[in-house]
Amino acid sequence: MKARVAVLAGDGIGPEVIAEGSRCLAAVARLFGHDFELTALPFGGAAIESEGDPLPKETLAACLTSDAVLLGAIGGPKWSAPDAPLRPEAGLLRLRKELGAFANLRPVKVHPALTDASTLRAEVVRGVDLLFVRELTGGIYFGDKRRDAEGASDVCTYTVSEIERIVRVAARLAAGRRGRLTSIDKANVLETSRLWREVTQRIVSREFPLLTLDHMLVDAAAMHLIRSPRDFDVLVTENMFGDILTDEASMLAGSLGLLPSASLGSGRRGIYEPIHGSAPDIAGRGVANPYGAILSVALLLRHSLQLQAEAAALERAVADALAQGARTADLAPEHGRALSTREAGDAVLSRLRGPAAERAPAR
Ligand code: NAD
């Protein structure tokens, strides 16, 4: 197939990890006979420097006409002063809004070779395979804000249709996995959460009757996630709860550098990025873990390009590399020499197999 991918490497380690993600995307195209056109575009702090805008017009236009957007990370000390007139983050929020990306997917899978890399005990994290679906464009982050001498307020609003569409995304994904959906809210206190719970119950019972649906209060979910994370399959929640819980869940896997994400709208186009930031403390040294970026490419293949076998082949190559000890410095360097970003990319590429190998019987 032919596909156009806008590549927004951004700042700090963004360009380093995206270089590996792009190499993997090009290798998938070669092995599976596709024609992917990758276009690099300025974004974030780098674009503030070169164009005076974190999301330049041409970058946005290219994203809106591409099949998918592959993004690295943005931000850094240079643009984070409290009085900074332009911030890289503003570009990211605008991009999500322009692309209508309301559903943020964050899979967290603990690789068997990495059960010792988490701060939690191996018997707690072994076998964890969960998927967070966070609502991304509503709730308290986007409500009216007010501040005066007496105090301040942030308004949290959700409409029925905003809840329906995110619940449908999560329910469809749960139906394709183990069939269990956990909806997280604070229905004992918040009106928006009571609405969330009612709508979720209605959508799932009418449209996805085969799913097992649980409702969990956000405080209980925070506890359950580190007590018995294997109990979860797909979790769906509103914007702020999701922001906090997805960072908590990311620690199950051992390193921020391992985890991918997808932000999807109502069509097929999506934004794919590792969950980590620009990591200015290690930028420019070639030591960043590229697996989160490479696994984001696998999500891009699966969700925007509908290339399931290609996505699975890339995920398998990362899993094989990890199983054979290909670790960057963030993943317990006492397990041998830590690989550079490029070497970790090479470790994946050397294990990536095309369709002929996929069909070949195991010997
Ligand atoms: P961060 O994720 O950049 O780094 C946190 C820690 O994790 C650092 O010690 C870093 O070295 C390490 N780390 C992160 N990714 C890694 C990787 N791939 N390999 C190895 N180690 C890795 O978070 P931060 O330090 O809080 O933020 C730095 C900058 O990134 C800030 O400007 C922040 O606003 C921005 N940020 C951007 C995004 C985004 O682009 N979506 C997300 C979060 C933070």
Short mmCIF file of C-alpha atoms and ligand atoms in Angstrom, two decimals:
data_model
loop_
_atom_site.label_atom_id
_atom_site.label_comp_id
_atom_site.label_asym_id
_atom_site.label_seq_id
_atom_site.Cartn_x
_atom_site.Cartn_y
_atom_site.Cartn_z
CA MET A 1 0.00 0.00 0.00
CA LYS A 2 0.93 3.66 -0.37
CA ALA A 3 0.92 5.85 2.73
CA ARG A 4 2.15 9.29 3.73
CA VAL A 5 3.59 9.78 7.20
CA ALA A 6 4.41 13.19 8.68
CA VAL A 7 7.48 12.85 10.92
CA LEU A 8 7.76 15.44 13.71
CA ALA A 9 10.94 14.61 15.59
CA GLY A 10 10.80 17.65 17.92
CA ASP A 11 13.33 18.35 20.65
CA GLY A 12 15.91 16.71 22.90
CA ILE A 13 15.99 12.94 22.40
CA GLY A 14 13.01 13.21 20.01
CA PRO A 15 15.18 13.23 16.85
CA GLU A 16 17.36 10.40 18.23
CA VAL A 17 14.52 7.96 18.91
CA ILE A 18 12.52 8.99 15.84
CA ALA A 19 15.54 8.23 13.63
CA GLU A 20 15.24 4.60 14.80
CA GLY A 21 11.45 4.57 14.44
CA SER A 22 11.78 5.90 10.89
CA ARG A 23 14.38 3.26 10.00
CA CYS A 24 11.99 0.58 11.24
CA LEU A 25 9.10 2.03 9.23
CA ALA A 26 11.28 2.08 6.11
CA ALA A 27 12.36 -1.52 6.78
CA VAL A 28 8.75 -2.68 7.15
CA ALA A 29 7.93 -1.00 3.81
CA ARG A 30 10.86 -2.80 2.14
CA LEU A 31 10.13 -6.23 3.62
CA PHE A 32 6.36 -6.15 3.07
CA GLY A 33 6.37 -4.33 -0.28
CA HIS A 34 4.76 -1.02 0.73
CA ASP A 35 5.44 2.52 -0.40
CA PHE A 36 5.66 4.82 2.62
CA GLU A 37 6.52 8.47 2.04
CA LEU A 38 8.06 9.96 5.19
CA THR A 39 8.19 13.76 5.42
CA ALA A 40 10.25 15.38 8.20
CA LEU A 41 8.73 18.63 9.50
CA PRO A 42 9.70 21.24 12.11
CA PHE A 43 7.76 21.06 15.40
CA GLY A 44 8.02 22.07 19.06
CA GLY A 45 10.96 24.07 20.39
CA ALA A 46 12.96 23.40 17.23
CA ALA A 47 10.18 25.05 15.21
CA ILE A 48 10.04 28.02 17.60
CA GLU A 49 13.73 28.54 16.78
CA SER A 50 13.42 28.11 13.03
CA GLU A 51 9.92 29.46 12.29
CA GLY A 52 8.84 31.34 15.42
CA ASP A 53 5.89 28.93 15.89
CA PRO A 54 5.81 25.50 17.62
CA LEU A 55 3.32 24.28 15.01
CA PRO A 56 4.15 26.07 11.75
CA LYS A 57 1.41 26.29 9.09
CA GLU A 58 3.22 23.95 6.69
CA THR A 59 3.69 21.34 9.43
CA LEU A 60 0.00 21.40 10.30
CA ALA A 61 -1.01 21.30 6.64
CA ALA A 62 1.22 18.27 6.02
CA CYS A 63 -0.20 16.49 9.11
CA LEU A 64 -3.76 17.13 7.92
CA THR A 65 -3.03 15.53 4.54
CA SER A 66 -0.99 12.58 5.85
CA ASP A 67 -2.25 9.14 6.81
CA ALA A 68 -0.49 9.34 10.17
CA VAL A 69 1.80 11.51 12.27
CA LEU A 70 4.89 10.08 13.96
CA LEU A 71 6.08 12.35 16.76
CA GLY A 72 9.17 12.30 18.99
CA ALA A 73 9.02 14.62 21.99
CA ILE A 74 8.96 18.34 22.61
CA GLY A 75 10.14 20.82 25.22
CA GLY A 76 13.24 21.65 27.18
CA PRO A 77 14.67 24.23 29.57
CA LYS A 78 15.23 26.74 26.77
CA TRP A 79 11.47 27.23 26.33
CA SER A 80 10.15 26.58 29.84
CA ALA A 81 10.70 29.92 31.61
CA PRO A 82 7.45 31.05 33.32
CA ASP A 83 7.36 34.17 31.13
CA ALA A 84 8.25 32.39 27.86
CA PRO A 85 6.10 33.96 25.10
CA LEU A 86 5.94 30.73 23.05
CA ARG A 87 5.87 27.18 24.41
CA PRO A 88 6.40 23.91 22.54
CA GLU A 89 3.48 22.34 24.48
CA ALA A 90 1.08 24.81 22.83
CA GLY A 91 2.00 23.24 19.49
CA LEU A 92 1.19 19.74 20.75
CA LEU A 93 -2.20 20.76 22.17
CA ARG A 94 -3.08 22.53 18.92
CA LEU A 95 -2.01 19.55 16.83
CA ARG A 96 -4.22 17.17 18.86
CA LYS A 97 -7.14 19.58 18.57
CA GLU A 98 -6.73 20.15 14.82
CA LEU A 99 -6.55 16.41 14.20
CA GLY A 100 -9.54 15.77 16.50
CA ALA A 101 -7.46 13.26 18.46
CA PHE A 102 -9.78 12.56 21.40
CA ALA A 103 -8.69 9.02 22.33
CA ASN A 104 -5.26 8.41 23.81
CA LEU A 105 -4.22 4.75 23.83
CA ARG A 106 -1.37 3.63 26.06
CA PRO A 107 -0.65 -0.07 26.10
CA VAL A 108 1.48 -1.31 29.00
CA LYS A 109 2.94 -4.74 28.52
CA VAL A 110 5.62 -6.15 30.79
CA HIS A 111 8.11 -8.13 28.77
CA PRO A 112 9.13 -11.41 30.48
CA ALA A 113 12.83 -10.44 30.28
CA LEU A 114 12.14 -7.17 32.07
CA THR A 115 10.17 -8.20 35.15
CA ASP A 116 13.23 -7.21 37.18
CA ALA A 117 13.35 -3.70 35.66
CA SER A 118 10.23 -2.42 37.45
CA THR A 119 10.36 -0.86 40.90
CA LEU A 120 7.57 -3.32 41.82
CA ARG A 121 8.25 -6.97 42.68
CA ALA A 122 8.57 -9.33 39.71
CA GLU A 123 5.61 -11.49 40.88
CA VAL A 124 3.36 -8.39 40.80
CA VAL A 125 4.26 -7.22 37.28
CA ARG A 126 4.86 -10.57 35.54
CA GLY A 127 2.35 -11.03 32.70
CA VAL A 128 0.85 -7.53 32.88
CA ASP A 129 -0.81 -6.65 29.56
CA LEU A 130 -3.21 -3.73 29.84
CA LEU A 131 -4.42 -0.91 27.64
CA PHE A 132 -5.36 2.53 28.93
CA VAL A 133 -7.82 4.59 26.88
CA ARG A 134 -7.78 8.18 28.09
CA GLU A 135 -10.19 10.90 26.93
CA LEU A 136 -7.92 13.63 25.59
CA THR A 137 -9.86 16.71 24.54
CA GLY A 138 -12.44 17.34 27.27
CA GLY A 139 -12.82 17.63 31.02
CA ILE A 140 -11.18 19.99 33.47
CA TYR A 141 -8.13 20.77 31.30
CA PHE A 142 -10.36 22.39 28.68
CA GLY A 143 -13.08 23.93 30.88
CA ASP A 144 -13.46 27.61 31.81
CA LYS A 145 -10.73 28.94 34.06
CA ARG A 146 -11.09 31.86 36.44
CA ARG A 147 -8.74 33.58 38.81
CA ASP A 148 -9.25 36.64 41.01
CA ALA A 149 -7.87 37.95 44.27
CA GLU A 150 -10.21 35.69 46.29
CA GLY A 151 -9.42 32.40 44.57
CA ALA A 152 -9.49 30.37 41.35
CA SER A 153 -11.64 27.76 39.60
CA ASP A 154 -11.32 25.22 36.78
CA VAL A 155 -14.59 23.92 35.39
CA CYS A 156 -14.96 20.24 34.46
CA THR A 157 -17.51 19.54 31.74
CA TYR A 158 -18.34 16.41 29.73
CA THR A 159 -21.08 16.03 27.16
CA VAL A 160 -22.93 12.77 26.53
CA SER A 161 -21.47 12.51 23.02
CA GLU A 162 -17.89 13.03 24.25
CA ILE A 163 -18.35 10.12 26.66
CA GLU A 164 -20.12 7.91 24.13
CA ARG A 165 -17.36 8.19 21.52
CA ILE A 166 -14.49 7.38 23.89
CA VAL A 167 -16.39 4.48 25.47
CA ARG A 168 -17.04 3.04 22.01
CA VAL A 169 -13.32 3.22 21.16
CA ALA A 170 -12.41 1.45 24.42
CA ALA A 171 -15.17 -1.15 24.11
CA ARG A 172 -14.17 -2.04 20.54
CA LEU A 173 -10.58 -2.50 21.67
CA ALA A 174 -11.67 -4.63 24.66
CA ALA A 175 -13.75 -6.80 22.33
CA GLY A 176 -10.59 -7.53 20.32
CA ARG A 177 -8.62 -8.43 23.47
CA ARG A 178 -9.74 -10.34 26.57
CA GLY A 179 -13.21 -8.80 26.68
CA ARG A 180 -12.91 -6.95 29.98
CA LEU A 181 -13.49 -3.20 30.31
CA THR A 182 -12.92 -1.19 33.49
CA SER A 183 -14.35 2.33 33.55
CA ILE A 184 -12.75 4.65 36.08
CA ASP A 185 -14.56 7.63 37.61
CA LYS A 186 -15.32 9.42 40.87
CA ALA A 187 -19.08 8.90 40.78
CA ASN A 188 -19.42 9.14 44.56
CA VAL A 189 -18.49 12.85 44.38
CA LEU A 190 -18.55 14.31 40.86
CA GLU A 191 -21.59 14.96 38.66
CA THR A 192 -19.51 14.52 35.47
CA SER A 193 -18.50 11.10 36.80
CA ARG A 194 -22.13 10.10 37.48
CA LEU A 195 -22.93 10.98 33.87
CA TRP A 196 -19.79 9.10 32.73
CA ARG A 197 -20.92 5.97 34.59
CA GLU A 198 -24.51 6.09 33.25
CA VAL A 199 -23.42 6.61 29.65
CA THR A 200 -20.74 3.90 29.85
CA GLN A 201 -23.23 1.42 31.30
CA ARG A 202 -25.77 2.21 28.55
CA ILE A 203 -23.32 2.03 25.63
CA VAL A 204 -21.70 -1.19 26.77
CA SER A 205 -24.91 -3.03 27.68
CA ARG A 206 -26.63 -2.03 24.40
CA GLU A 207 -23.79 -2.21 21.92
CA PHE A 208 -21.21 -4.54 23.50
CA PRO A 209 -23.25 -7.04 25.56
CA LEU A 210 -20.50 -9.67 25.49
CA LEU A 211 -18.02 -7.47 27.38
CA THR A 212 -17.49 -7.71 31.13
CA LEU A 213 -17.78 -4.14 32.42
CA ASP A 214 -16.66 -2.94 35.87
CA HIS A 215 -16.80 0.55 37.32
CA MET A 216 -14.03 1.56 39.69
CA LEU A 217 -13.45 4.76 41.66
CA VAL A 218 -10.24 6.51 40.66
CA ASP A 219 -8.68 6.25 44.14
CA ALA A 220 -9.35 2.51 44.27
CA ALA A 221 -7.98 2.14 40.73
CA ALA A 222 -4.73 3.90 41.70
CA MET A 223 -4.27 1.32 44.45
CA HIS A 224 -5.38 -1.69 42.42
CA LEU A 225 -2.98 -0.81 39.60
CA ILE A 226 0.05 -1.45 41.75
CA ARG A 227 -1.47 -4.18 43.92
CA SER A 228 -2.68 -6.51 41.16
CA PRO A 229 -2.17 -4.94 37.71
CA ARG A 230 -2.73 -8.29 35.95
CA ASP A 231 -6.47 -7.98 36.76
CA PHE A 232 -6.87 -5.26 34.14
CA ASP A 233 -7.44 -5.62 30.40
CA VAL A 234 -8.77 -2.30 28.95
CA LEU A 235 -9.29 0.75 31.17
CA VAL A 236 -11.21 3.82 30.06
CA THR A 237 -11.26 7.12 31.87
CA GLU A 238 -11.59 10.89 31.59
CA ASN A 239 -8.77 13.31 30.82
CA MET A 240 -7.27 14.22 34.20
CA PHE A 241 -7.69 10.80 35.84
CA GLY A 242 -6.10 9.28 32.74
CA ASP A 243 -3.21 11.72 32.80
CA ILE A 244 -2.30 10.67 36.33
CA LEU A 245 -3.05 6.95 36.13
CA THR A 246 -1.22 6.39 32.84
CA ASP A 247 1.99 7.75 34.35
CA GLU A 248 1.51 5.43 37.32
CA ALA A 249 0.87 2.49 34.98
CA SER A 250 3.95 3.29 32.91
CA MET A 251 6.15 2.40 35.87
CA LEU A 252 4.94 -1.20 35.75
CA ALA A 253 7.02 -1.75 32.62
CA GLY A 254 10.31 -0.56 34.09
CA SER A 255 11.20 2.47 31.99
CA LEU A 256 9.40 5.41 30.42
CA GLY A 257 11.54 4.78 27.34
CA LEU A 258 9.71 1.54 26.54
CA LEU A 259 6.17 2.71 26.16
CA PRO A 260 4.31 3.81 23.01
CA SER A 261 1.08 5.74 22.59
CA ALA A 262 -1.51 6.51 19.94
CA SER A 263 -3.90 9.45 19.84
CA LEU A 264 -6.86 8.74 17.59
CA GLY A 265 -9.85 10.66 16.26
CA SER A 266 -12.95 9.47 14.48
CA GLY A 267 -11.13 8.63 11.22
CA ARG A 268 -8.03 6.53 10.73
CA ARG A 269 -5.47 9.31 11.04
CA GLY A 270 -3.64 9.35 14.37
CA ILE A 271 -0.66 10.79 16.22
CA TYR A 272 1.87 8.22 17.41
CA GLU A 273 4.52 9.05 20.00
CA PRO A 274 6.52 7.45 22.78
CA ILE A 275 5.11 8.53 26.16
CA HIS A 276 8.38 10.02 27.38
CA GLY A 277 9.44 13.67 27.09
CA SER A 278 12.49 15.22 25.49
CA ALA A 279 14.81 14.05 28.32
CA PRO A 280 17.23 17.01 28.18
CA ASP A 281 19.44 15.26 30.78
CA ILE A 282 20.52 12.63 28.24
CA ALA A 283 19.85 14.39 24.91
CA GLY A 284 22.64 14.43 22.35
CA ARG A 285 24.50 11.47 23.86
CA GLY A 286 22.96 8.71 21.74
CA VAL A 287 21.90 6.67 24.78
CA ALA A 288 18.10 7.11 24.77
CA ASN A 289 15.92 4.03 24.61
CA PRO A 290 14.23 3.97 21.16
CA TYR A 291 11.83 1.05 21.88
CA GLY A 292 8.91 3.33 22.86
CA ALA A 293 9.28 5.18 19.54
CA ILE A 294 9.60 1.91 17.58
CA LEU A 295 6.55 0.43 19.31
CA SER A 296 4.69 3.66 18.45
CA VAL A 297 5.47 2.87 14.81
CA ALA A 298 3.85 -0.55 15.36
CA LEU A 299 0.72 1.20 16.67
CA LEU A 300 0.77 3.47 13.60
CA LEU A 301 0.89 0.42 11.31
CA ARG A 302 -1.99 -1.22 13.21
CA HIS A 303 -4.39 1.67 13.77
CA SER A 304 -3.83 4.15 10.91
CA LEU A 305 -2.62 1.85 8.12
CA GLN A 306 -4.55 -1.27 9.22
CA LEU A 307 -1.43 -3.39 8.64
CA GLN A 308 -1.84 -6.00 11.39
CA ALA A 309 0.85 -8.48 10.27
CA GLU A 310 3.41 -5.68 9.87
CA ALA A 311 2.61 -4.28 13.33
CA ALA A 312 2.92 -7.74 14.88
CA ALA A 313 6.24 -8.38 13.09
CA LEU A 314 7.71 -5.16 14.48
CA GLU A 315 6.44 -5.88 18.01
CA ARG A 316 7.90 -9.38 17.78
CA ALA A 317 11.27 -7.97 16.70
CA VAL A 318 11.34 -5.64 19.75
CA ALA A 319 10.31 -8.51 22.05
CA ASP A 320 13.03 -10.76 20.57
CA ALA A 321 15.66 -8.04 20.98
CA LEU A 322 14.69 -7.60 24.65
CA ALA A 323 14.59 -11.36 25.24
CA GLN A 324 18.15 -11.59 23.94
CA GLY A 325 19.38 -8.86 26.27
CA ALA A 326 19.45 -5.87 23.90
CA ARG A 327 19.08 -3.20 26.58
CA THR A 328 19.77 0.50 26.65
CA ALA A 329 21.20 2.14 29.79
CA ASP A 330 17.78 2.86 31.36
CA LEU A 331 17.05 -0.89 31.52
CA ALA A 332 19.36 -2.10 34.27
CA PRO A 333 22.82 -1.80 32.76
CA GLU A 334 24.19 -4.40 35.20
CA HIS A 335 22.80 -6.93 32.70
CA GLY A 336 25.78 -6.36 30.41
CA ARG A 337 26.97 -3.56 28.16
CA ALA A 338 24.28 -0.97 27.55
CA LEU A 339 23.46 -0.44 23.88
CA SER A 340 23.40 2.97 22.24
CA THR A 341 20.17 4.23 20.66
CA ARG A 342 21.44 3.25 17.21
CA GLU A 343 22.57 -0.22 18.37
CA ALA A 344 19.16 -0.86 19.94
CA GLY A 345 17.59 0.14 16.60
CA ASP A 346 19.96 -2.27 14.84
CA ALA A 347 18.97 -5.03 17.29
CA VAL A 348 15.33 -4.63 16.24
CA LEU A 349 16.09 -4.32 12.52
CA SER A 350 18.20 -7.48 12.50
CA ARG A 351 15.26 -9.41 13.99
CA LEU A 352 12.54 -7.96 11.78
CA ARG A 353 11.13 -10.60 9.44
CA GLY A 354 8.99 -10.10 6.33
CA PRO A 355 5.90 -12.06 5.27
CA ALA A 356 7.83 -15.02 3.82
CA ALA A 357 9.51 -15.67 7.17
CA GLU A 358 6.17 -15.16 8.96
CA ARG A 359 4.69 -18.03 6.96
CA ALA A 360 7.72 -20.31 7.14
CA PRO A 361 7.32 -23.20 9.58
CA ALA A 362 9.47 -22.99 12.69
CA ARG A 363 12.56 -25.18 12.53
P1 NAD B 1 11.14 13.01 30.42
O1 NAD B 1 10.20 11.91 30.05
O2 NAD B 1 11.75 13.78 29.32
O3 NAD B 1 12.33 12.40 31.32
C1 NAD B 1 12.11 11.81 32.61
C2 NAD B 1 13.31 10.89 32.93
O4 NAD B 1 13.21 9.70 32.12
C3 NAD B 1 14.67 11.51 32.62
O5 NAD B 1 15.60 11.11 33.58
C4 NAD B 1 15.02 10.94 31.28
O6 NAD B 1 16.41 10.85 31.03
C5 NAD B 1 14.37 9.57 31.32
N1 NAD B 1 13.95 9.14 29.98
C6 NAD B 1 12.88 9.62 29.28
N2 NAD B 1 12.81 9.03 28.09
C7 NAD B 1 13.85 8.17 28.02
C8 NAD B 1 14.32 7.27 27.01
N3 NAD B 1 13.69 7.13 25.84
N4 NAD B 1 15.42 6.55 27.29
C9 NAD B 1 16.06 6.66 28.46
N5 NAD B 1 15.66 7.47 29.45
C10 NAD B 1 14.57 8.23 29.22
O7 NAD B 1 10.34 13.98 31.41
P2 NAD B 1 10.80 15.38 32.04
O8 NAD B 1 12.26 15.35 32.37
O9 NAD B 1 9.81 15.66 33.09
O10 NAD B 1 10.54 16.43 30.89
C11 NAD B 1 11.56 16.92 30.01
C12 NAD B 1 10.92 17.80 28.96
O11 NAD B 1 10.03 17.01 28.15
C13 NAD B 1 10.06 18.94 29.54
O12 NAD B 1 10.27 20.09 28.78
C14 NAD B 1 8.63 18.42 29.40
O13 NAD B 1 7.70 19.47 29.28
C15 NAD B 1 8.74 17.63 28.11
N6 NAD B 1 7.72 16.59 27.94
C16 NAD B 1 7.25 16.41 26.68
C17 NAD B 1 6.33 15.40 26.42
C18 NAD B 1 5.86 15.20 25.00
O14 NAD B 1 6.56 15.58 24.08
N7 NAD B 1 4.69 14.61 24.77
C19 NAD B 1 5.92 14.56 27.45
C20 NAD B 1 6.45 14.73 28.73
C21 NAD B 1 7.37 15.76 28.96
#
